[in-house]
Coordinates of C-alpha atoms in Angstrom, one line a residue:
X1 CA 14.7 -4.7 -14.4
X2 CA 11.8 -2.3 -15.6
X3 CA 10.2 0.3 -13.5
X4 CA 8.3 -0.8 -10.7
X5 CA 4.0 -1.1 -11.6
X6 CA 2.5 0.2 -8.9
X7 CA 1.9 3.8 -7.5
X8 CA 0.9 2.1 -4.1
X9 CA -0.8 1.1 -2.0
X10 CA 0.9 -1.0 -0.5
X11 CA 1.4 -3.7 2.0
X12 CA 3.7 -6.1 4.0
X13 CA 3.1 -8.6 6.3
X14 CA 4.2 -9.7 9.6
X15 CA 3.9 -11.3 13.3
X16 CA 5.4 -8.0 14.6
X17 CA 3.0 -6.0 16.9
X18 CA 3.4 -2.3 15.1
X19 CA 2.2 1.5 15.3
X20 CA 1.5 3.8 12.8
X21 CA 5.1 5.8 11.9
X22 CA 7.0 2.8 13.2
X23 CA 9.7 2.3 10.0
X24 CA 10.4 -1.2 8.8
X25 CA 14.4 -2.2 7.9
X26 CA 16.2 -4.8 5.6
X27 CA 18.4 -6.5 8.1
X28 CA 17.1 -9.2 9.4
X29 CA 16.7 -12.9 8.4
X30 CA 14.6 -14.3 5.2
X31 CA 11.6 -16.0 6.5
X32 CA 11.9 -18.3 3.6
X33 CA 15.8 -19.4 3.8
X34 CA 16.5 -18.4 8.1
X35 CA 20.3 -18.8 7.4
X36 CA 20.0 -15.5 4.5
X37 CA 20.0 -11.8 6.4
X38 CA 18.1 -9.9 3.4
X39 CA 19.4 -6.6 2.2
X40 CA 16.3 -5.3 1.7
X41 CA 12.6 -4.6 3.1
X42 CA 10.0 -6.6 0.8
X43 CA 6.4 -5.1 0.1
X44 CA 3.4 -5.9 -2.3
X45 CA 0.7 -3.9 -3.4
X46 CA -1.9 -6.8 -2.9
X47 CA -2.6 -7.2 0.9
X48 CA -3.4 -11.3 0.3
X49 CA -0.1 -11.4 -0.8
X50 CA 0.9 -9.9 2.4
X51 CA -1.0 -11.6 4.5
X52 CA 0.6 -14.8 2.9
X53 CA 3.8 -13.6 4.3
X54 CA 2.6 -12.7 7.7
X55 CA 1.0 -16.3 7.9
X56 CA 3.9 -17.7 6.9
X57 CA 6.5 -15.1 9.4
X58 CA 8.2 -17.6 11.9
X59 CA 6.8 -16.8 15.7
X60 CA 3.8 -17.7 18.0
X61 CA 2.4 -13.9 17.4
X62 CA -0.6 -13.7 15.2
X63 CA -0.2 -12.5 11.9
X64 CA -0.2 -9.0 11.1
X65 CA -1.0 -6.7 7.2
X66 CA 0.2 -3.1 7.5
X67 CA -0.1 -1.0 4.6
X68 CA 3.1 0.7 4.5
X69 CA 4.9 3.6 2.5
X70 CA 8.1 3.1 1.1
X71 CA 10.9 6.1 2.2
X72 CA 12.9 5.5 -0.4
X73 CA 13.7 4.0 -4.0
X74 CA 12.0 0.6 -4.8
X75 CA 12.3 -1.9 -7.2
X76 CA 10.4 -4.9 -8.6
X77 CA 11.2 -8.1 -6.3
X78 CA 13.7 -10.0 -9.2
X79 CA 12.7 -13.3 -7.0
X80 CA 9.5 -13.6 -8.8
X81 CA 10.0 -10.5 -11.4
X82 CA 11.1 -12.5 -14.6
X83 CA 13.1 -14.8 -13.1
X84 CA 9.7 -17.2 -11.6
X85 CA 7.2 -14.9 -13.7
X86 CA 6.6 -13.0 -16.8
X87 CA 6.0 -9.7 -15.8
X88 CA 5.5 -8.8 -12.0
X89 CA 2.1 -10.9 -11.0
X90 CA 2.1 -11.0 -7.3
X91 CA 2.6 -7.0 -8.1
X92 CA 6.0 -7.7 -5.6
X93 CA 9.1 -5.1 -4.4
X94 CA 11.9 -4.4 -2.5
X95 CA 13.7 -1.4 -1.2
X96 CA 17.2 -0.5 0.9
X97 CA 15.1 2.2 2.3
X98 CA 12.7 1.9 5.4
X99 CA 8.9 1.3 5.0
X100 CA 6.4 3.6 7.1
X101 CA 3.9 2.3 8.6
X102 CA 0.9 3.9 7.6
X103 CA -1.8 1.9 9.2
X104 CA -3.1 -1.9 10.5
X105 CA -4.8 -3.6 7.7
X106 CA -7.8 -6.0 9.1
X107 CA -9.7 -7.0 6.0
X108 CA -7.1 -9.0 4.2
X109 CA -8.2 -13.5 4.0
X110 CA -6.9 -15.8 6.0
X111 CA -5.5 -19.0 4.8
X112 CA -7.6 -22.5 5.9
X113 CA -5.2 -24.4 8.0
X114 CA -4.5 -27.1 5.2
X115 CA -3.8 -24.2 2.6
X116 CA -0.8 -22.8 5.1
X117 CA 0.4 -26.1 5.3
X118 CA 1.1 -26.2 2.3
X119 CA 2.5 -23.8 1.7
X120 CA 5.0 -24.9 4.5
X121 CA 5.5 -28.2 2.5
X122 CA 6.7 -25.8 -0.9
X123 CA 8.6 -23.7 1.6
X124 CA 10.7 -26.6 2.9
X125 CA 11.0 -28.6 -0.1
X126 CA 12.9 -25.1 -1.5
X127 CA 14.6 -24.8 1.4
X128 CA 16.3 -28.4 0.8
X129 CA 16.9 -27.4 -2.9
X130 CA 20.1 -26.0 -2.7
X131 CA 19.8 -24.5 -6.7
X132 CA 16.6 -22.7 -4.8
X133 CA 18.3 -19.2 -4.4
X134 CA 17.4 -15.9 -3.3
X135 CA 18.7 -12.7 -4.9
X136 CA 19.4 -10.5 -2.2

């Protein structure tokens, strides 16, 4: 895998109410494939991109961009780096390490309601695929 792209900043998204300094862990379940506990804390340095995650973060909460700042080592994310995508186009990452929060980002786009649906449609229709992996 080559060096990571980006210097920052960067962003993840989420339904979680957080504060600046709050620290974001790998531990808990993929919000693409429930039944995977991730090994690692995902980030991007487009805040779209995050707030495509937060839309798409299972709960009734509304959705939430933070830009963040990685503690530790990161990485390019290898589930689009390369292995979807030449290069590293949604400018994507991952890290063992915590994320800081660094502060609430308000100015990121919402999706249209038909544009999140389907994204759910892809989402499932990956979720049934059983070749449809995630490298964790």
């Amino acid at each position: 895998m080559t060096e990571p792209l980006d210097a920052g900043p960067f962003y993840h998204g989420t339904k979680a109410d957080l504060r600046v300094g709050d620290l974001l862990t790998a531990g808990y379940r993929s919000n693409y494939r429930p039944e995977v506990v991730m090994n690692h804390i995902y980030f991007t340095a487009l805040a779209n991109g995050a707030g495509l995650a937060a839309e798409l973060a299972p709960g009734d909460l509304e959705p939430r961009v933070y830009e963040v700042e990685p503690t530790g080592e990161f990485e390019n994310d290898p589930n689009v780096t390369d292995k979807k995508f030449a290069g590293n186009p949604t400018r994507s990452y991952r890290s063992k390490d915590a994320l800081r929060v660094v502060a609430e980002v308000t100015d990121w786009t919402r999706l249209t309601p038909e544009a999140l649906q389907a994204w759910r449609v892809r989402l499932a229709a990956l979720h049934a695929d059983e070749r449809a992996e995630i490298i964790n």
